[in-house]
Amino acid sequence: MNIVSYLVKRFLRFDKEQPFIFLSALLAFSGIALGVMVLIIAMALMNGFDNEFKKKLTVMNYPLTIQPKFYGTCDTALLENLRTQFPDLSFSPYVTSAVLSRSGDQMEGGYLFGVDFAQEAKVNRIVAEGLKAGVPDTFQVMVGQTLKEQFMVEDGDKLTYIFTQMEPGGLALTPKIKRFEVVSTFNSGLSAYDKGFSYTSLESLQRILGIPENLYDGIHIHSSNPEADITRVAAVLPDTVSIRGWWEDNANFFAALKMEKMSLFIVLMLIILIAAIN
């Protein structure tokens, strides 16, 4: 016999002699059903919130990143080997430096990334969107919308970048300084990234920092399933480099989200239990 039909006939059948029992049973079943419905809706909302929050948080964070443990260990040979073994993944080498960007009397700290824009567009959709306005060439730069508005610069204007690397100058060491032409803009929707990140060509930054053409500060990887692919890639990497997932850089935050979801689940289960006992 169908369990639903049995329960309905056994407990929800109207009894003319004892109508109060029927009413009590109906209210009990309704309470339990309502509690289960609330639990399902609440957990669905929490899962949707988590997914959307992760999507927003990782808009400028790469799923996987390979970084060298020692200088010179992240090179072209490693990059080509990874591309051969994992044709389903996208790889973008980069070099980076902490900088101070300056326009007139305004200054802002941040990071300047040197990337191969053809490859970067495959791993970063925000940069790919910004490239529609123009691809930076030698000593040209793509800046964030927030920085552009703060400095009140337009495409074609010059921005001065002061690097943390030092070079001999007169009687003392002075930081390296280089002017870049603004040619395009990206907008991630997060002002901290739009203000702090800038992108130029890989060759330009390698030349300024004195890094050989075949060496990189790291390799960004795009993956639709980074939790599984991190194990695959790590298995073939030499001991001289390491690989990290974006969730490892935000572990405490996501642990707090998980605890919040578990707390909500327990509270709602207790409510359903009370309804069932009643």
PDB file of C-alpha atoms in Angstrom:
ATOM      1  CA  MET A   1       0.000   0.000   0.000  1.00  0.00           C
ATOM      2  CA  ASN A   2       1.164   3.532  -0.752  1.00  0.00           C
ATOM      3  CA  ILE A   3       2.528   5.016   2.487  1.00  0.00           C
ATOM      4  CA  VAL A   4       1.034   8.444   1.749  1.00  0.00           C
ATOM      5  CA  SER A   5      -2.436   7.009   1.152  1.00  0.00           C
ATOM      6  CA  TYR A   6      -2.154   4.901   4.313  1.00  0.00           C
ATOM      7  CA  LEU A   7      -1.173   7.894   6.485  1.00  0.00           C
ATOM      8  CA  VAL A   8      -3.936  10.066   5.042  1.00  0.00           C
ATOM      9  CA  LYS A   9      -6.613   7.428   5.582  1.00  0.00           C
ATOM     10  CA  ARG A  10      -5.311   6.438   9.002  1.00  0.00           C
ATOM     11  CA  PHE A  11      -4.660   9.829  10.589  1.00  0.00           C
ATOM     12  CA  LEU A  12      -6.339  12.536   8.497  1.00  0.00           C
ATOM     13  CA  ARG A  13      -9.730  10.920   8.029  1.00  0.00           C
ATOM     14  CA  PHE A  14     -12.506  13.051   9.474  1.00  0.00           C
ATOM     15  CA  ASP A  15     -14.175  11.456  12.487  1.00  0.00           C
ATOM     16  CA  LYS A  16     -17.614  12.870  13.255  1.00  0.00           C
ATOM     17  CA  GLU A  17     -17.552  11.491  16.783  1.00  0.00           C
ATOM     18  CA  GLN A  18     -14.151  13.015  17.648  1.00  0.00           C
ATOM     19  CA  PRO A  19     -13.574  16.030  15.374  1.00  0.00           C
ATOM     20  CA  PHE A  20     -10.971  17.513  17.719  1.00  0.00           C
ATOM     21  CA  ILE A  21      -8.623  14.577  17.085  1.00  0.00           C
ATOM     22  CA  PHE A  22      -8.915  15.186  13.346  1.00  0.00           C
ATOM     23  CA  LEU A  23      -8.166  18.889  13.840  1.00  0.00           C
ATOM     24  CA  SER A  24      -5.151  18.138  16.057  1.00  0.00           C
ATOM     25  CA  ALA A  25      -3.759  15.642  13.543  1.00  0.00           C
ATOM     26  CA  LEU A  26      -4.288  18.092  10.685  1.00  0.00           C
ATOM     27  CA  LEU A  27      -2.470  20.860  12.561  1.00  0.00           C
ATOM     28  CA  ALA A  28       0.392  18.502  13.479  1.00  0.00           C
ATOM     29  CA  PHE A  29       0.865  17.330   9.895  1.00  0.00           C
ATOM     30  CA  SER A  30       0.625  20.919   8.651  1.00  0.00           C
ATOM     31  CA  GLY A  31       3.227  22.061  11.191  1.00  0.00           C
ATOM     32  CA  ILE A  32       5.676  19.349  10.188  1.00  0.00           C
ATOM     33  CA  ALA A  33       5.112  20.004   6.474  1.00  0.00           C
ATOM     34  CA  LEU A  34       5.578  23.738   6.998  1.00  0.00           C
ATOM     35  CA  GLY A  35       8.771  23.138   8.975  1.00  0.00           C
ATOM     36  CA  VAL A  36      10.216  20.897   6.256  1.00  0.00           C
ATOM     37  CA  MET A  37       9.270  23.475   3.627  1.00  0.00           C
ATOM     38  CA  VAL A  38      10.977  26.259   5.593  1.00  0.00           C
ATOM     39  CA  LEU A  39      14.079  24.078   6.020  1.00  0.00           C
ATOM     40  CA  ILE A  40      14.288  23.367   2.286  1.00  0.00           C
ATOM     41  CA  ILE A  41      13.761  27.021   1.349  1.00  0.00           C
ATOM     42  CA  ALA A  42      16.250  28.294   3.937  1.00  0.00           C
ATOM     43  CA  MET A  43      18.977  25.854   2.865  1.00  0.00           C
ATOM     44  CA  ALA A  44      18.331  26.686  -0.800  1.00  0.00           C
ATOM     45  CA  LEU A  45      18.702  30.385  -0.014  1.00  0.00           C
ATOM     46  CA  MET A  46      21.928  29.769   1.903  1.00  0.00           C
ATOM     47  CA  ASN A  47      23.374  27.660  -0.916  1.00  0.00           C
ATOM     48  CA  GLY A  48      22.438  30.329  -3.437  1.00  0.00           C
ATOM     49  CA  PHE A  49      23.984  33.010  -1.229  1.00  0.00           C
ATOM     50  CA  ASP A  50      27.205  30.998  -0.914  1.00  0.00           C
ATOM     51  CA  ASN A  51      27.444  30.445  -4.665  1.00  0.00           C
ATOM     52  CA  GLU A  52      26.811  34.094  -5.513  1.00  0.00           C
ATOM     53  CA  PHE A  53      29.203  35.290  -2.820  1.00  0.00           C
ATOM     54  CA  LYS A  54      31.941  32.982  -4.076  1.00  0.00           C
ATOM     55  CA  LYS A  55      31.344  34.198  -7.623  1.00  0.00           C
ATOM     56  CA  LYS A  56      31.653  37.841  -6.544  1.00  0.00           C
ATOM     57  CA  LEU A  57      34.614  37.215  -4.257  1.00  0.00           C
ATOM     58  CA  THR A  58      36.583  35.286  -6.882  1.00  0.00           C
ATOM     59  CA  VAL A  59      35.896  37.684  -9.743  1.00  0.00           C
ATOM     60  CA  MET A  60      39.554  38.822  -9.610  1.00  0.00           C
ATOM     61  CA  ASN A  61      40.933  35.726  -7.882  1.00  0.00           C
ATOM     62  CA  TYR A  62      42.194  32.914 -10.061  1.00  0.00           C
ATOM     63  CA  PRO A  63      40.981  29.335  -9.456  1.00  0.00           C
ATOM     64  CA  LEU A  64      44.541  27.981  -9.253  1.00  0.00           C
ATOM     65  CA  THR A  65      47.948  29.659  -9.070  1.00  0.00           C
ATOM     66  CA  ILE A  66      51.400  28.120  -9.446  1.00  0.00           C
ATOM     67  CA  GLN A  67      54.206  29.932  -7.618  1.00  0.00           C
ATOM     68  CA  PRO A  68      57.948  29.209  -7.484  1.00  0.00           C
ATOM     69  CA  LYS A  69      59.614  28.251  -4.221  1.00  0.00           C
ATOM     70  CA  PHE A  70      62.987  29.411  -5.544  1.00  0.00           C
ATOM     71  CA  TYR A  71      63.952  32.040  -8.100  1.00  0.00           C
ATOM     72  CA  GLY A  72      64.047  30.774 -11.664  1.00  0.00           C
ATOM     73  CA  THR A  73      61.951  27.635 -11.156  1.00  0.00           C
ATOM     74  CA  CYS A  74      58.775  28.935 -12.849  1.00  0.00           C
ATOM     75  CA  ASP A  75      59.795  29.145 -16.480  1.00  0.00           C
ATOM     76  CA  THR A  76      58.708  28.577 -20.065  1.00  0.00           C
ATOM     77  CA  ALA A  77      59.635  24.881 -19.955  1.00  0.00           C
ATOM     78  CA  LEU A  78      57.248  24.287 -17.034  1.00  0.00           C
ATOM     79  CA  LEU A  79      54.507  26.283 -18.764  1.00  0.00           C
ATOM     80  CA  GLU A  80      54.751  24.322 -22.022  1.00  0.00           C
ATOM     81  CA  ASN A  81      54.848  21.017 -20.139  1.00  0.00           C
ATOM     82  CA  LEU A  82      51.621  21.892 -18.302  1.00  0.00           C
ATOM     83  CA  ARG A  83      49.893  22.975 -21.503  1.00  0.00           C
ATOM     84  CA  THR A  84      50.825  19.665 -23.102  1.00  0.00           C
ATOM     85  CA  GLN A  85      49.611  17.528 -20.195  1.00  0.00           C
ATOM     86  CA  PHE A  86      46.438  19.520 -19.466  1.00  0.00           C
ATOM     87  CA  PRO A  87      44.938  20.763 -22.749  1.00  0.00           C
ATOM     88  CA  ASP A  88      41.577  21.221 -21.001  1.00  0.00           C
ATOM     89  CA  LEU A  89      42.980  23.969 -18.729  1.00  0.00           C
ATOM     90  CA  SER A  90      43.997  27.544 -19.558  1.00  0.00           C
ATOM     91  CA  PHE A  91      47.351  28.915 -18.362  1.00  0.00           C
ATOM     92  CA  SER A  92      48.514  32.527 -18.125  1.00  0.00           C
ATOM     93  CA  PRO A  93      52.075  33.358 -16.953  1.00  0.00           C
ATOM     94  CA  TYR A  94      52.629  36.617 -15.120  1.00  0.00           C
ATOM     95  CA  VAL A  95      55.148  38.810 -13.343  1.00  0.00           C
ATOM     96  CA  THR A  96      54.131  41.320 -10.701  1.00  0.00           C
ATOM     97  CA  SER A  97      55.478  44.137  -8.585  1.00  0.00           C
ATOM     98  CA  ALA A  98      54.198  46.315  -5.778  1.00  0.00           C
ATOM     99  CA  VAL A  99      53.944  49.889  -7.043  1.00  0.00           C
ATOM    100  CA  LEU A 100      52.806  53.392  -6.237  1.00  0.00           C
ATOM    101  CA  SER A 101      50.753  54.905  -9.043  1.00  0.00           C
ATOM    102  CA  ARG A 102      50.903  58.687  -9.303  1.00  0.00           C
ATOM    103  CA  SER A 103      49.021  61.325 -11.242  1.00  0.00           C
ATOM    104  CA  GLY A 104      49.775  64.926 -10.342  1.00  0.00           C
ATOM    105  CA  ASP A 105      49.862  65.157  -6.556  1.00  0.00           C
ATOM    106  CA  GLN A 106      47.740  62.018  -6.027  1.00  0.00           C
ATOM    107  CA  MET A 107      49.273  58.628  -5.201  1.00  0.00           C
ATOM    108  CA  GLU A 108      47.806  55.159  -4.687  1.00  0.00           C
ATOM    109  CA  GLY A 109      49.458  51.879  -3.718  1.00  0.00           C
ATOM    110  CA  GLY A 110      48.771  48.661  -5.571  1.00  0.00           C
ATOM    111  CA  TYR A 111      50.158  45.957  -7.827  1.00  0.00           C
ATOM    112  CA  LEU A 112      51.190  46.069 -11.471  1.00  0.00           C
ATOM    113  CA  PHE A 113      50.854  42.772 -13.339  1.00  0.00           C
ATOM    114  CA  GLY A 114      52.714  41.940 -16.506  1.00  0.00           C
ATOM    115  CA  VAL A 115      50.701  39.421 -18.517  1.00  0.00           C
ATOM    116  CA  ASP A 116      50.307  37.939 -21.968  1.00  0.00           C
ATOM    117  CA  PHE A 117      46.922  39.482 -22.730  1.00  0.00           C
ATOM    118  CA  ALA A 118      45.956  36.787 -25.232  1.00  0.00           C
ATOM    119  CA  GLN A 119      46.373  34.166 -22.492  1.00  0.00           C
ATOM    120  CA  GLU A 120      45.102  36.356 -19.641  1.00  0.00           C
ATOM    121  CA  ALA A 121      41.792  36.860 -21.441  1.00  0.00           C
ATOM    122  CA  LYS A 122      41.223  33.089 -21.188  1.00  0.00           C
ATOM    123  CA  VAL A 123      41.580  33.006 -17.391  1.00  0.00           C
ATOM    124  CA  ASN A 124      40.162  36.408 -16.356  1.00  0.00           C
ATOM    125  CA  ARG A 125      36.822  37.480 -17.825  1.00  0.00           C
ATOM    126  CA  ILE A 126      37.102  40.990 -16.326  1.00  0.00           C
ATOM    127  CA  VAL A 127      40.371  41.623 -18.159  1.00  0.00           C
ATOM    128  CA  ALA A 128      38.906  40.051 -21.303  1.00  0.00           C
ATOM    129  CA  GLU A 129      36.034  42.543 -21.165  1.00  0.00           C
ATOM    130  CA  GLY A 130      38.429  45.460 -20.659  1.00  0.00           C
ATOM    131  CA  LEU A 131      40.530  44.449 -23.663  1.00  0.00           C
ATOM    132  CA  LYS A 132      37.634  45.322 -25.978  1.00  0.00           C
ATOM    133  CA  ALA A 133      38.623  48.978 -25.587  1.00  0.00           C
ATOM    134  CA  GLY A 134      42.251  48.299 -26.493  1.00  0.00           C
ATOM    135  CA  VAL A 135      45.116  45.902 -25.832  1.00  0.00           C
ATOM    136  CA  PRO A 136      48.049  47.484 -23.944  1.00  0.00           C
ATOM    137  CA  ASP A 137      51.344  47.360 -25.824  1.00  0.00           C
ATOM    138  CA  THR A 138      54.847  48.161 -24.589  1.00  0.00           C
ATOM    139  CA  PHE A 139      54.682  50.560 -21.626  1.00  0.00           C
ATOM    140  CA  GLN A 140      50.936  50.897 -21.923  1.00  0.00           C
ATOM    141  CA  VAL A 141      48.574  49.972 -19.110  1.00  0.00           C
ATOM    142  CA  MET A 142      45.038  48.869 -18.292  1.00  0.00           C
ATOM    143  CA  VAL A 143      43.758  50.407 -15.055  1.00  0.00           C
ATOM    144  CA  GLY A 144      40.684  49.856 -12.901  1.00  0.00           C
ATOM    145  CA  GLN A 145      37.644  52.093 -13.209  1.00  0.00           C
ATOM    146  CA  THR A 146      37.959  53.323  -9.608  1.00  0.00           C
ATOM    147  CA  LEU A 147      41.603  54.379 -10.049  1.00  0.00           C
ATOM    148  CA  LYS A 148      40.782  56.069 -13.347  1.00  0.00           C
ATOM    149  CA  GLU A 149      38.010  58.107 -11.742  1.00  0.00           C
ATOM    150  CA  GLN A 150      40.100  58.921  -8.666  1.00  0.00           C
ATOM    151  CA  PHE A 151      43.001  60.230 -10.761  1.00  0.00           C
ATOM    152  CA  MET A 152      40.625  61.778 -13.338  1.00  0.00           C
ATOM    153  CA  VAL A 153      42.605  60.377 -16.266  1.00  0.00           C
ATOM    154  CA  GLU A 154      41.385  59.414 -19.716  1.00  0.00           C
ATOM    155  CA  ASP A 155      42.636  56.982 -22.330  1.00  0.00           C
ATOM    156  CA  GLY A 156      45.860  58.368 -23.760  1.00  0.00           C
ATOM    157  CA  ASP A 157      46.924  60.081 -20.510  1.00  0.00           C
ATOM    158  CA  LYS A 158      50.111  59.121 -18.684  1.00  0.00           C
ATOM    159  CA  LEU A 159      50.396  57.488 -15.259  1.00  0.00           C
ATOM    160  CA  THR A 160      53.657  57.315 -13.337  1.00  0.00           C
ATOM    161  CA  TYR A 161      54.479  54.052 -11.548  1.00  0.00           C
ATOM    162  CA  ILE A 162      57.044  53.982  -8.748  1.00  0.00           C
ATOM    163  CA  PHE A 163      58.433  50.481  -8.167  1.00  0.00           C
ATOM    164  CA  THR A 164      59.748  48.971  -4.952  1.00  0.00           C
ATOM    165  CA  GLN A 165      62.897  47.790  -6.757  1.00  0.00           C
ATOM    166  CA  MET A 166      65.855  50.103  -6.295  1.00  0.00           C
ATOM    167  CA  GLU A 167      68.529  51.231  -8.766  1.00  0.00           C
ATOM    168  CA  PRO A 168      71.682  53.363  -8.406  1.00  0.00           C
ATOM    169  CA  GLY A 169      70.993  57.053  -8.813  1.00  0.00           C
ATOM    170  CA  GLY A 170      73.589  59.708  -8.036  1.00  0.00           C
ATOM    171  CA  LEU A 171      74.724  59.361  -4.449  1.00  0.00           C
ATOM    172  CA  ALA A 172      72.101  56.842  -3.319  1.00  0.00           C
ATOM    173  CA  LEU A 173      69.725  54.124  -4.417  1.00  0.00           C
ATOM    174  CA  THR A 174      66.415  55.340  -5.806  1.00  0.00           C
ATOM    175  CA  PRO A 175      63.247  53.442  -6.734  1.00  0.00           C
ATOM    176  CA  LYS A 176      62.613  52.659 -10.368  1.00  0.00           C
ATOM    177  CA  ILE A 177      60.122  55.025 -11.986  1.00  0.00           C
ATOM    178  CA  LYS A 178      58.347  54.561 -15.311  1.00  0.00           C
ATOM    179  CA  ARG A 179      55.486  56.339 -17.070  1.00  0.00           C
ATOM    180  CA  PHE A 180      52.767  54.286 -18.756  1.00  0.00           C
ATOM    181  CA  GLU A 181      50.071  55.334 -21.195  1.00  0.00           C
ATOM    182  CA  VAL A 182      46.506  54.436 -20.200  1.00  0.00           C
ATOM    183  CA  VAL A 183      44.802  52.629 -23.100  1.00  0.00           C
ATOM    184  CA  SER A 184      41.941  50.645 -21.512  1.00  0.00           C
ATOM    185  CA  THR A 185      39.933  50.134 -18.335  1.00  0.00           C
ATOM    186  CA  PHE A 186      38.488  47.168 -16.440  1.00  0.00           C
ATOM    187  CA  ASN A 187      35.602  47.186 -13.984  1.00  0.00           C
ATOM    188  CA  SER A 188      35.316  44.264 -11.558  1.00  0.00           C
ATOM    189  CA  GLY A 189      32.656  45.874  -9.382  1.00  0.00           C
ATOM    190  CA  LEU A 190      35.008  45.700  -6.373  1.00  0.00           C
ATOM    191  CA  SER A 191      36.707  49.045  -5.753  1.00  0.00           C
ATOM    192  CA  ALA A 192      39.633  47.508  -3.855  1.00  0.00           C
ATOM    193  CA  TYR A 193      40.670  45.580  -6.970  1.00  0.00           C
ATOM    194  CA  ASP A 194      39.802  48.392  -9.383  1.00  0.00           C
ATOM    195  CA  LYS A 195      41.969  50.755  -7.381  1.00  0.00           C
ATOM    196  CA  GLY A 196      44.869  48.435  -6.595  1.00  0.00           C
ATOM    197  CA  PHE A 197      45.387  46.346  -9.756  1.00  0.00           C
ATOM    198  CA  SER A 198      46.858  47.466 -13.082  1.00  0.00           C
ATOM    199  CA  TYR A 199      47.910  45.374 -16.086  1.00  0.00           C
ATOM    200  CA  THR A 200      50.642  45.868 -18.658  1.00  0.00           C
ATOM    201  CA  SER A 201      52.344  43.615 -21.178  1.00  0.00           C
ATOM    202  CA  LEU A 202      54.542  40.803 -19.907  1.00  0.00           C
ATOM    203  CA  GLU A 203      57.557  42.059 -21.862  1.00  0.00           C
ATOM    204  CA  SER A 204      57.254  45.599 -20.456  1.00  0.00           C
ATOM    205  CA  LEU A 205      57.358  44.566 -16.813  1.00  0.00           C
ATOM    206  CA  GLN A 206      60.058  41.948 -17.397  1.00  0.00           C
ATOM    207  CA  ARG A 207      62.214  44.645 -18.978  1.00  0.00           C
ATOM    208  CA  ILE A 208      61.693  47.081 -16.089  1.00  0.00           C
ATOM    209  CA  LEU A 209      62.353  44.480 -13.390  1.00  0.00           C
ATOM    210  CA  GLY A 210      65.252  42.856 -15.220  1.00  0.00           C
ATOM    211  CA  ILE A 211      63.557  39.457 -15.401  1.00  0.00           C
ATOM    212  CA  PRO A 212      64.583  37.150 -18.287  1.00  0.00           C
ATOM    213  CA  GLU A 213      61.910  36.498 -20.917  1.00  0.00           C
ATOM    214  CA  ASN A 214      61.627  32.813 -19.996  1.00  0.00           C
ATOM    215  CA  LEU A 215      61.031  33.376 -16.250  1.00  0.00           C
ATOM    216  CA  TYR A 216      57.800  34.266 -14.445  1.00  0.00           C
ATOM    217  CA  ASP A 217      56.597  35.076 -10.938  1.00  0.00           C
ATOM    218  CA  GLY A 218      53.809  32.534 -11.345  1.00  0.00           C
ATOM    219  CA  ILE A 219      51.192  30.967 -13.593  1.00  0.00           C
ATOM    220  CA  HIS A 220      47.457  31.533 -13.260  1.00  0.00           C
ATOM    221  CA  ILE A 221      45.201  28.608 -14.185  1.00  0.00           C
ATOM    222  CA  HIS A 222      41.539  28.666 -15.146  1.00  0.00           C
ATOM    223  CA  SER A 223      39.574  25.544 -14.237  1.00  0.00           C
ATOM    224  CA  SER A 224      35.861  24.806 -14.056  1.00  0.00           C
ATOM    225  CA  ASN A 225      36.537  22.311 -11.243  1.00  0.00           C
ATOM    226  CA  PRO A 226      39.580  23.618  -9.343  1.00  0.00           C
ATOM    227  CA  GLU A 227      39.059  21.398  -6.266  1.00  0.00           C
ATOM    228  CA  ALA A 228      39.646  18.315  -8.435  1.00  0.00           C
ATOM    229  CA  ASP A 229      42.188  19.809 -10.843  1.00  0.00           C
ATOM    230  CA  ILE A 230      44.511  21.026  -8.099  1.00  0.00           C
ATOM    231  CA  THR A 231      45.299  17.393  -7.283  1.00  0.00           C
ATOM    232  CA  ARG A 232      45.863  16.514 -10.942  1.00  0.00           C
ATOM    233  CA  VAL A 233      48.231  19.413 -11.544  1.00  0.00           C
ATOM    234  CA  ALA A 234      50.089  19.031  -8.230  1.00  0.00           C
ATOM    235  CA  ALA A 235      50.898  15.412  -9.102  1.00  0.00           C
ATOM    236  CA  VAL A 236      53.066  16.462 -12.069  1.00  0.00           C
ATOM    237  CA  LEU A 237      54.673  19.582 -10.601  1.00  0.00           C
ATOM    238  CA  PRO A 238      58.330  19.525  -9.537  1.00  0.00           C
ATOM    239  CA  ASP A 239      59.239  20.153  -5.905  1.00  0.00           C
ATOM    240  CA  THR A 240      60.560  23.601  -6.814  1.00  0.00           C
ATOM    241  CA  VAL A 241      57.065  25.071  -7.296  1.00  0.00           C
ATOM    242  CA  SER A 242      53.791  25.004  -5.365  1.00  0.00           C
ATOM    243  CA  ILE A 243      50.132  25.334  -6.301  1.00  0.00           C
ATOM    244  CA  ARG A 244      47.313  27.030  -4.383  1.00  0.00           C
ATOM    245  CA  GLY A 245      43.566  27.284  -4.855  1.00  0.00           C
ATOM    246  CA  TRP A 246      41.626  30.508  -4.360  1.00  0.00           C
ATOM    247  CA  TRP A 247      39.685  28.949  -1.452  1.00  0.00           C
ATOM    248  CA  GLU A 248      42.931  28.374   0.481  1.00  0.00           C
ATOM    249  CA  ASP A 249      43.522  32.127   0.621  1.00  0.00           C
ATOM    250  CA  ASN A 250      40.042  32.648   2.133  1.00  0.00           C
ATOM    251  CA  ALA A 251      39.820  29.510   4.286  1.00  0.00           C
ATOM    252  CA  ASN A 252      38.702  31.212   7.524  1.00  0.00           C
ATOM    253  CA  PHE A 253      35.954  33.164   5.804  1.00  0.00           C
ATOM    254  CA  PHE A 254      34.433  30.129   4.118  1.00  0.00           C
ATOM    255  CA  ALA A 255      34.730  28.125   7.333  1.00  0.00           C
ATOM    256  CA  ALA A 256      32.590  30.817   8.988  1.00  0.00           C
ATOM    257  CA  LEU A 257      30.012  30.591   6.181  1.00  0.00           C
ATOM    258  CA  LYS A 258      29.879  26.819   6.571  1.00  0.00           C
ATOM    259  CA  MET A 259      29.360  27.134  10.326  1.00  0.00           C
ATOM    260  CA  GLU A 260      26.554  29.653   9.762  1.00  0.00           C
ATOM    261  CA  LYS A 261      24.821  27.266   7.365  1.00  0.00           C
ATOM    262  CA  MET A 262      25.168  24.385   9.838  1.00  0.00           C
ATOM    263  CA  SER A 263      23.774  26.520  12.677  1.00  0.00           C
ATOM    264  CA  LEU A 264      20.749  27.455  10.587  1.00  0.00           C
ATOM    265  CA  PHE A 265      20.170  23.799   9.703  1.00  0.00           C
ATOM    266  CA  ILE A 266      20.286  22.724  13.369  1.00  0.00           C
ATOM    267  CA  VAL A 267      17.886  25.481  14.486  1.00  0.00           C
ATOM    268  CA  LEU A 268      15.345  24.617  11.803  1.00  0.00           C
ATOM    269  CA  MET A 269      15.612  20.894  12.583  1.00  0.00           C
ATOM    270  CA  LEU A 270      14.846  21.649  16.236  1.00  0.00           C
ATOM    271  CA  ILE A 271      11.778  23.637  15.165  1.00  0.00           C
ATOM    272  CA  ILE A 272      10.580  20.687  13.065  1.00  0.00           C
ATOM    273  CA  LEU A 273      11.244  18.327  15.980  1.00  0.00           C
ATOM    274  CA  ILE A 274       9.118  20.471  18.287  1.00  0.00           C
ATOM    275  CA  ALA A 275       6.327  20.517  15.706  1.00  0.00           C
ATOM    276  CA  ALA A 276       6.525  16.736  15.359  1.00  0.00           C
ATOM    277  CA  ILE A 277       6.372  16.191  19.139  1.00  0.00           C
ATOM    278  CA  ASN A 278       3.394  18.529  19.441  1.00  0.00           C
TER     279      ASN A 278
END
